[in-house]
Amino acid sequence: MKTILVSGGSSTLGSAICRHFIARGDRVLCAYHMSGDQARRLSEELGPRLRPLALDLQDPDSVRRAVESIETLDVLVNNSGILSETALGELPLEEWRRIFAVNVEGMVLLSQACIPLLRSSSGAIVNIASINALHPGFGKTVHYDASKGAVVSFTQSLAAELAPAVRVNAVAPGLLAAPHLDTTHPLRRRYEERALLRSLVEPDEVAKAVALLCDCRAMTGQTIVVDGGYLAG
Ligand SMILES: NC(=O)c1ccc[n+]([C@@H]2O[C@H](COP(=O)([O-])OP(=O)(O)OC[C@H]3O[C@@H](n4cnc5c(N)ncnc54)[C@H](OP(=O)(O)O)[C@@H]3O)[C@@H](O)[C@H]2O)c1
């Protein structure tokens, strides 16, 4: 039984990752910032192998406290990430910094804090990037796209630094299926027109890719794309 820490564990993708690892028989630390109620509901639903864990990635003390409460760790999934849409011309510097504080600095802080635990278990890190890191031009998300580009290079560099003890990989999902993206939503229609598989990406398909990167001992420094064939379309 492995122990997996998932940041943003109550989010659309985070909860799918938590469910996937619980179904495999692993133990999951479901980290939350504002969504404590959702994390507790997930724990009631999935049982005591899922433990909610308070974590604010913008607060180094919160990161330290959270990691100090963990005894063993096999996998860190850096899933937390935030998005906003503003053209760069109108983007306040504070908004650029807010996106980078969670998507990049938060990932760096949490990874740093977990390295000793992961070295002890010969564990793995999986970072959640986005196809926006590889395919610019969805519009008004230069700050988000750049932050996810940083996730991809952080993944490659950290993999080199931590090898061979700890493997570090990333998954770059396409647009995830979510309740607000109903069949008439223009973003969904545009995505489905181009994606070879003609559909949005189900979060549990991304969770399968995360699990593959945890298990496959021949992979490190890689970013795998899970986008329903959007980039190939
Ligand atoms: N949705 C998509 O279509 C899509 C596509 C490609 C990539 N992604 C990436 O996939 C990941 C999950 O996306 P999602 O759409 O499932 O997320 P989401 O539902 O928008 O939720 C964002 C998550 O980030 C966490 N978070 C925000 N600020 C935080 C902080 N200061 N400290 C710790 N956690 C914080 C939130 O935790 P609380 O709710 O507990 O505050 C929440 O779990 C993100 O990295 C995102 O960029 C998403």
PDB file of C-alpha atoms in Angstrom, residues 56-177:
ATOM      1  CA  ASP A  56      -2.018  26.657   1.758  1.00  0.00           C
ATOM      2  CA  LEU A  57       0.626  26.677  -0.949  1.00  0.00           C
ATOM      3  CA  GLN A  58       1.031  30.445  -0.601  1.00  0.00           C
ATOM      4  CA  ASP A  59       2.133  30.078   3.018  1.00  0.00           C
ATOM      5  CA  PRO A  60       5.526  28.386   3.609  1.00  0.00           C
ATOM      6  CA  ASP A  61       4.619  27.689   7.283  1.00  0.00           C
ATOM      7  CA  SER A  62       1.444  25.894   6.226  1.00  0.00           C
ATOM      8  CA  VAL A  63       3.443  23.770   3.755  1.00  0.00           C
ATOM      9  CA  ARG A  64       6.020  22.933   6.468  1.00  0.00           C
ATOM     10  CA  ARG A  65       3.313  22.016   9.028  1.00  0.00           C
ATOM     11  CA  ALA A  66       1.447  19.824   6.538  1.00  0.00           C
ATOM     12  CA  VAL A  67       4.561  17.895   5.499  1.00  0.00           C
ATOM     13  CA  GLU A  68       5.763  17.517   9.115  1.00  0.00           C
ATOM     14  CA  SER A  69       2.536  15.653   9.868  1.00  0.00           C
ATOM     15  CA  ILE A  70       3.356  12.984   7.236  1.00  0.00           C
ATOM     16  CA  GLU A  71       5.294   9.904   8.345  1.00  0.00           C
ATOM     17  CA  THR A  72       5.887   8.201   5.006  1.00  0.00           C
ATOM     18  CA  LEU A  73       5.294   9.275   1.431  1.00  0.00           C
ATOM     19  CA  ASP A  74       5.637   7.374  -1.846  1.00  0.00           C
ATOM     20  CA  VAL A  75       4.126   9.829  -4.336  1.00  0.00           C
ATOM     21  CA  LEU A  76       3.531  13.574  -4.418  1.00  0.00           C
ATOM     22  CA  VAL A  77       0.970  14.750  -6.975  1.00  0.00           C
ATOM     23  CA  ASN A  78       1.303  18.508  -7.435  1.00  0.00           C
ATOM     24  CA  ASN A  79      -2.213  19.093  -8.724  1.00  0.00           C
ATOM     25  CA  SER A  80      -3.236  22.493  -7.262  1.00  0.00           C
ATOM     26  CA  GLY A  81      -3.436  25.163  -9.920  1.00  0.00           C
ATOM     27  CA  ILE A  82      -5.414  28.314 -10.638  1.00  0.00           C
ATOM     28  CA  LEU A  83      -6.451  30.048 -13.853  1.00  0.00           C
ATOM     29  CA  SER A  84      -7.718  33.479 -14.752  1.00  0.00           C
ATOM     30  CA  GLU A  85      -8.419  35.095 -18.092  1.00  0.00           C
ATOM     31  CA  THR A  86      -7.078  38.591 -18.761  1.00  0.00           C
ATOM     32  CA  ALA A  87      -5.186  39.919 -21.770  1.00  0.00           C
ATOM     33  CA  LEU A  88      -1.562  40.645 -20.923  1.00  0.00           C
ATOM     34  CA  GLY A  89      -2.067  44.313 -21.817  1.00  0.00           C
ATOM     35  CA  GLU A  90      -4.536  44.677 -18.936  1.00  0.00           C
ATOM     36  CA  LEU A  91      -2.995  42.170 -16.552  1.00  0.00           C
ATOM     37  CA  PRO A  92      -2.056  43.676 -13.168  1.00  0.00           C
ATOM     38  CA  LEU A  93       1.350  42.487 -11.945  1.00  0.00           C
ATOM     39  CA  GLU A  94      -0.394  41.239  -8.797  1.00  0.00           C
ATOM     40  CA  GLU A  95      -2.461  38.798 -10.872  1.00  0.00           C
ATOM     41  CA  TRP A  96       0.638  37.474 -12.657  1.00  0.00           C
ATOM     42  CA  ARG A  97       2.227  36.955  -9.224  1.00  0.00           C
ATOM     43  CA  ARG A  98      -0.893  35.268  -7.777  1.00  0.00           C
ATOM     44  CA  ILE A  99      -0.969  32.708 -10.594  1.00  0.00           C
ATOM     45  CA  PHE A 100       2.766  32.023 -10.285  1.00  0.00           C
ATOM     46  CA  ALA A 101       2.539  31.889  -6.461  1.00  0.00           C
ATOM     47  CA  VAL A 102       0.187  28.890  -6.578  1.00  0.00           C
ATOM     48  CA  ASN A 103       1.062  27.196  -9.884  1.00  0.00           C
ATOM     49  CA  VAL A 104       4.854  27.479  -9.649  1.00  0.00           C
ATOM     50  CA  GLU A 105       6.109  28.669  -6.242  1.00  0.00           C
ATOM     51  CA  GLY A 106       3.596  26.494  -4.395  1.00  0.00           C
ATOM     52  CA  MET A 107       4.682  23.458  -6.406  1.00  0.00           C
ATOM     53  CA  VAL A 108       8.331  24.265  -5.687  1.00  0.00           C
ATOM     54  CA  LEU A 109       7.740  24.723  -1.927  1.00  0.00           C
ATOM     55  CA  LEU A 110       5.758  21.515  -1.556  1.00  0.00           C
ATOM     56  CA  SER A 111       8.228  19.475  -3.643  1.00  0.00           C
ATOM     57  CA  GLN A 112      11.159  20.851  -1.629  1.00  0.00           C
ATOM     58  CA  ALA A 113       9.488  19.954   1.656  1.00  0.00           C
ATOM     59  CA  CYS A 114       8.683  16.405   0.460  1.00  0.00           C
ATOM     60  CA  ILE A 115      12.123  15.526  -0.968  1.00  0.00           C
ATOM     61  CA  PRO A 116      13.501  13.850   2.220  1.00  0.00           C
ATOM     62  CA  LEU A 117      10.387  11.643   2.544  1.00  0.00           C
ATOM     63  CA  LEU A 118      10.493  10.740  -1.160  1.00  0.00           C
ATOM     64  CA  ARG A 119      14.217   9.940  -1.033  1.00  0.00           C
ATOM     65  CA  SER A 120      13.538   7.507   1.841  1.00  0.00           C
ATOM     66  CA  SER A 121      10.857   5.681  -0.154  1.00  0.00           C
ATOM     67  CA  SER A 122      12.545   5.959  -3.613  1.00  0.00           C
ATOM     68  CA  GLY A 123       9.308   7.672  -4.528  1.00  0.00           C
ATOM     69  CA  ALA A 124       7.971   9.817  -7.348  1.00  0.00           C
ATOM     70  CA  ILE A 125       6.573  13.263  -8.085  1.00  0.00           C
ATOM     71  CA  VAL A 126       3.878  13.868 -10.689  1.00  0.00           C
ATOM     72  CA  ASN A 127       3.199  17.486 -11.619  1.00  0.00           C
ATOM     73  CA  ILE A 128       0.007  18.595 -13.333  1.00  0.00           C
ATOM     74  CA  ALA A 129       0.834  20.924 -16.217  1.00  0.00           C
ATOM     75  CA  SER A 130      -1.566  21.700 -19.084  1.00  0.00           C
ATOM     76  CA  ILE A 131      -1.594  21.593 -22.883  1.00  0.00           C
ATOM     77  CA  ASN A 132      -1.527  25.402 -22.558  1.00  0.00           C
ATOM     78  CA  ALA A 133       2.189  24.989 -21.769  1.00  0.00           C
ATOM     79  CA  LEU A 134       2.746  23.404 -25.184  1.00  0.00           C
ATOM     80  CA  HIS A 135       0.075  25.045 -27.327  1.00  0.00           C
ATOM     81  CA  PRO A 136      -0.111  28.811 -26.917  1.00  0.00           C
ATOM     82  CA  GLY A 137      -3.025  30.897 -28.056  1.00  0.00           C
ATOM     83  CA  PHE A 138      -6.189  29.785 -26.274  1.00  0.00           C
ATOM     84  CA  GLY A 139      -6.518  33.492 -25.507  1.00  0.00           C
ATOM     85  CA  LYS A 140      -6.050  35.821 -22.547  1.00  0.00           C
ATOM     86  CA  THR A 141      -4.133  33.236 -20.516  1.00  0.00           C
ATOM     87  CA  VAL A 142      -0.502  34.221 -21.131  1.00  0.00           C
ATOM     88  CA  HIS A 143       0.174  34.239 -17.360  1.00  0.00           C
ATOM     89  CA  TYR A 144      -1.385  30.781 -16.854  1.00  0.00           C
ATOM     90  CA  ASP A 145       0.313  29.359 -19.974  1.00  0.00           C
ATOM     91  CA  ALA A 146       3.713  30.675 -18.833  1.00  0.00           C
ATOM     92  CA  SER A 147       3.192  29.210 -15.346  1.00  0.00           C
ATOM     93  CA  LYS A 148       2.431  25.797 -16.862  1.00  0.00           C
ATOM     94  CA  GLY A 149       5.491  26.150 -19.136  1.00  0.00           C
ATOM     95  CA  ALA A 150       7.485  26.618 -15.930  1.00  0.00           C
ATOM     96  CA  VAL A 151       5.932  23.400 -14.571  1.00  0.00           C
ATOM     97  CA  VAL A 152       7.252  21.482 -17.600  1.00  0.00           C
ATOM     98  CA  SER A 153      10.819  22.828 -17.234  1.00  0.00           C
ATOM     99  CA  PHE A 154      10.719  22.404 -13.442  1.00  0.00           C
ATOM    100  CA  THR A 155       9.800  18.765 -14.047  1.00  0.00           C
ATOM    101  CA  GLN A 156      12.752  18.159 -16.380  1.00  0.00           C
ATOM    102  CA  SER A 157      15.299  19.941 -14.178  1.00  0.00           C
ATOM    103  CA  LEU A 158      14.127  18.380 -10.931  1.00  0.00           C
ATOM    104  CA  ALA A 159      14.145  14.920 -12.532  1.00  0.00           C
ATOM    105  CA  ALA A 160      17.844  15.439 -13.351  1.00  0.00           C
ATOM    106  CA  GLU A 161      18.597  16.725  -9.847  1.00  0.00           C
ATOM    107  CA  LEU A 162      16.836  13.934  -7.963  1.00  0.00           C
ATOM    108  CA  ALA A 163      17.787  10.968 -10.174  1.00  0.00           C
ATOM    109  CA  PRO A 164      18.135   8.127  -9.562  1.00  0.00           C
ATOM    110  CA  ALA A 165      16.501   8.289  -6.110  1.00  0.00           C
ATOM    111  CA  VAL A 166      13.247  10.042  -7.031  1.00  0.00           C
ATOM    112  CA  ARG A 167      11.497  10.146 -10.417  1.00  0.00           C
ATOM    113  CA  VAL A 168       9.762  13.343 -11.540  1.00  0.00           C
ATOM    114  CA  ASN A 169       7.226  13.502 -14.386  1.00  0.00           C
ATOM    115  CA  ALA A 170       4.284  15.606 -15.475  1.00  0.00           C
ATOM    116  CA  VAL A 171       0.908  15.173 -17.127  1.00  0.00           C
ATOM    117  CA  ALA A 172      -0.417  17.875 -19.450  1.00  0.00           C
ATOM    118  CA  PRO A 173      -4.213  17.511 -19.644  1.00  0.00           C
ATOM    119  CA  GLY A 174      -6.453  19.069 -22.241  1.00  0.00           C
ATOM    120  CA  LEU A 175      -9.804  20.616 -21.363  1.00  0.00           C
ATOM    121  CA  LEU A 176     -11.400  18.553 -18.585  1.00  0.00           C
ATOM    122  CA  ALA A 177     -15.045  17.540 -18.648  1.00  0.00           C
TER     123      ALA A 177
END
